[in-house]
mmCIF file of C-alpha atoms in Angstrom:
data_model
loop_
_atom_site.group_PDB
_atom_site.id
_atom_site.type_symbol
_atom_site.label_atom_id
_atom_site.label_comp_id
_atom_site.label_asym_id
_atom_site.label_seq_id
_atom_site.Cartn_x
_atom_site.Cartn_y
_atom_site.Cartn_z
ATOM 1 C CA THR A 922 124.484 113.118 99.027
ATOM 2 C CA VAL A 923 120.960 113.326 100.393
ATOM 3 C CA ALA A 924 119.221 110.702 102.513
ATOM 4 C CA ILE A 925 115.451 110.724 102.923
ATOM 5 C CA GLU A 926 113.875 108.144 105.185
ATOM 6 C CA PHE A 927 110.311 107.387 106.113
ATOM 7 C CA ASP A 928 108.683 104.677 108.118
ATOM 8 C CA TYR A 929 105.458 102.932 107.301
ATOM 9 C CA VAL A 930 103.248 100.320 108.845
ATOM 10 C CA ASP A 931 104.691 96.865 108.211
ATOM 11 C CA ILE A 932 101.953 95.119 106.273
ATOM 12 C CA HIS A 933 102.067 91.348 106.169
ATOM 13 C CA ASP A 934 100.118 89.243 103.682
ATOM 14 C CA MET A 935 98.131 91.006 100.956
ATOM 15 C CA ARG A 936 98.125 94.781 100.632
ATOM 16 C CA SER A 937 94.918 96.544 99.695
ATOM 17 C CA GLU A 938 94.888 98.897 96.729
ATOM 18 C CA SER A 939 94.507 101.886 99.060
ATOM 19 C CA GLN A 940 97.583 100.809 101.090
ATOM 20 C CA VAL A 941 99.655 100.469 97.919
ATOM 21 C CA ARG A 942 98.472 103.893 96.705
ATOM 22 C CA VAL A 943 99.481 105.528 100.012
ATOM 23 C CA GLN A 944 102.919 103.895 99.934
ATOM 24 C CA ALA A 945 103.412 104.890 96.281
ATOM 25 C CA LYS A 946 102.614 108.530 97.121
ATOM 26 C CA GLN A 947 105.063 108.418 100.028
ATOM 27 C CA ILE A 948 107.912 107.879 97.556
ATOM 28 C CA ALA A 949 106.545 109.512 94.388
ATOM 29 C CA LEU A 950 105.863 112.969 95.800
ATOM 30 C CA PRO A 951 109.261 113.519 97.527
ATOM 31 C CA LEU A 952 111.027 112.026 94.481
ATOM 32 C CA ALA A 953 109.191 114.399 92.138
ATOM 33 C CA ARG A 954 110.083 117.374 94.368
ATOM 34 C CA LEU A 955 113.735 116.308 94.490
ATOM 35 C CA ILE A 956 113.879 115.969 90.693
ATOM 36 C CA THR A 957 112.307 119.412 90.274
ATOM 37 C CA LYS A 958 114.890 120.995 92.594
ATOM 38 C CA LEU A 959 117.777 119.197 90.873
ATOM 39 C CA LYS A 960 116.579 120.495 87.494
ATOM 40 C CA GLU A 961 116.186 124.032 88.875
ATOM 41 C CA SER A 962 119.757 123.823 90.193
ATOM 42 C CA GLY A 963 121.083 122.647 86.828
ATOM 43 C CA ILE A 964 122.562 119.412 88.199
ATOM 44 C CA TYR A 965 119.874 116.884 87.249
ATOM 45 C CA ASP A 966 121.729 115.758 84.103
ATOM 46 C CA ARG A 967 124.674 114.525 86.168
ATOM 47 C CA THR A 968 122.635 112.952 88.946
ATOM 48 C CA VAL A 969 121.790 109.356 89.848
ATOM 49 C CA ILE A 970 119.024 108.855 92.374
ATOM 50 C CA ALA A 971 118.854 105.403 93.936
ATOM 51 C CA VAL A 972 115.888 104.556 96.126
ATOM 52 C CA TYR A 973 116.254 101.356 98.114
ATOM 53 C CA THR A 974 113.491 99.650 100.020
ATOM 54 C CA THR A 975 114.633 97.278 102.697
ATOM 55 C CA ASP A 976 113.029 94.429 104.563
ATOM 56 C CA GLY A 977 115.335 92.941 107.134
ATOM 57 C CA GLY A 978 118.434 93.252 104.958
ATOM 58 C CA ARG A 979 117.108 90.863 102.306
ATOM 59 C CA ALA A 980 118.345 91.101 98.728
ATOM 60 C CA PRO A 981 116.017 92.215 95.893
ATOM 61 C CA SER A 982 114.022 89.402 94.312
ATOM 62 C CA ALA A 983 111.059 89.509 91.942
ATOM 63 C CA ASN A 984 107.802 87.789 92.934
ATOM 64 C CA SER A 985 109.229 86.761 96.295
ATOM 65 C CA SER A 986 107.488 85.622 99.436
ATOM 66 C CA GLY A 987 108.285 84.227 102.856
ATOM 67 C CA ASP A 988 111.952 84.662 103.732
ATOM 68 C CA GLN A 989 112.965 85.472 100.146
ATOM 69 C CA GLY A 990 114.162 88.921 99.126
ATOM 70 C CA LYS A 991 111.433 91.535 99.109
ATOM 71 C CA ASN A 992 113.366 94.709 98.430
ATOM 72 C CA THR A 993 113.138 97.074 95.502
ATOM 73 C CA ILE A 994 115.549 99.485 93.871
ATOM 74 C CA ILE A 995 114.279 102.514 91.954
ATOM 75 C CA LEU A 996 116.751 104.436 89.786
ATOM 76 C CA ALA A 997 116.108 107.938 88.491
ATOM 77 C CA GLY A 998 118.066 110.988 87.408
ATOM 78 C CA GLY A 999 119.658 112.377 84.311
ATOM 79 C CA MET A 1000 122.511 109.844 84.347
ATOM 80 C CA VAL A 1001 120.060 106.926 84.145
ATOM 81 C CA ARG A 1002 119.220 105.766 80.642
ATOM 82 C CA GLY A 1003 115.655 104.483 80.359
ATOM 83 C CA GLY A 1004 114.725 100.966 79.432
ATOM 84 C CA TYR A 1005 113.983 97.602 80.887
ATOM 85 C CA TYR A 1006 116.815 95.863 82.737
#
C-alpha cells in the first residue's frame, strides 16, 4: 500500500482553466510515475490504484454544488477494466 497526499489551495466558486490545469498536473504526473514504476517492477497487471479526492467527508456526486458531494474517485491499474461506469 502506498499513500500519496498533497494539499492545494481551496478554491471556491468557479475555477479558471489555469487552476484546473495545475490541479490536473498535480495528480497526473505522480500517477504516471507510479504506473511506470509498477510496470517496471512487473506488478502493474495485478494492481488497482484508487485516487480519492475529498471535500469535508462528502460522498461523490456528479454536477454537485453547495453542500452536496464534491468528491471524485479515479481508478487505474492493470486490474481495472476500461469503460464507462
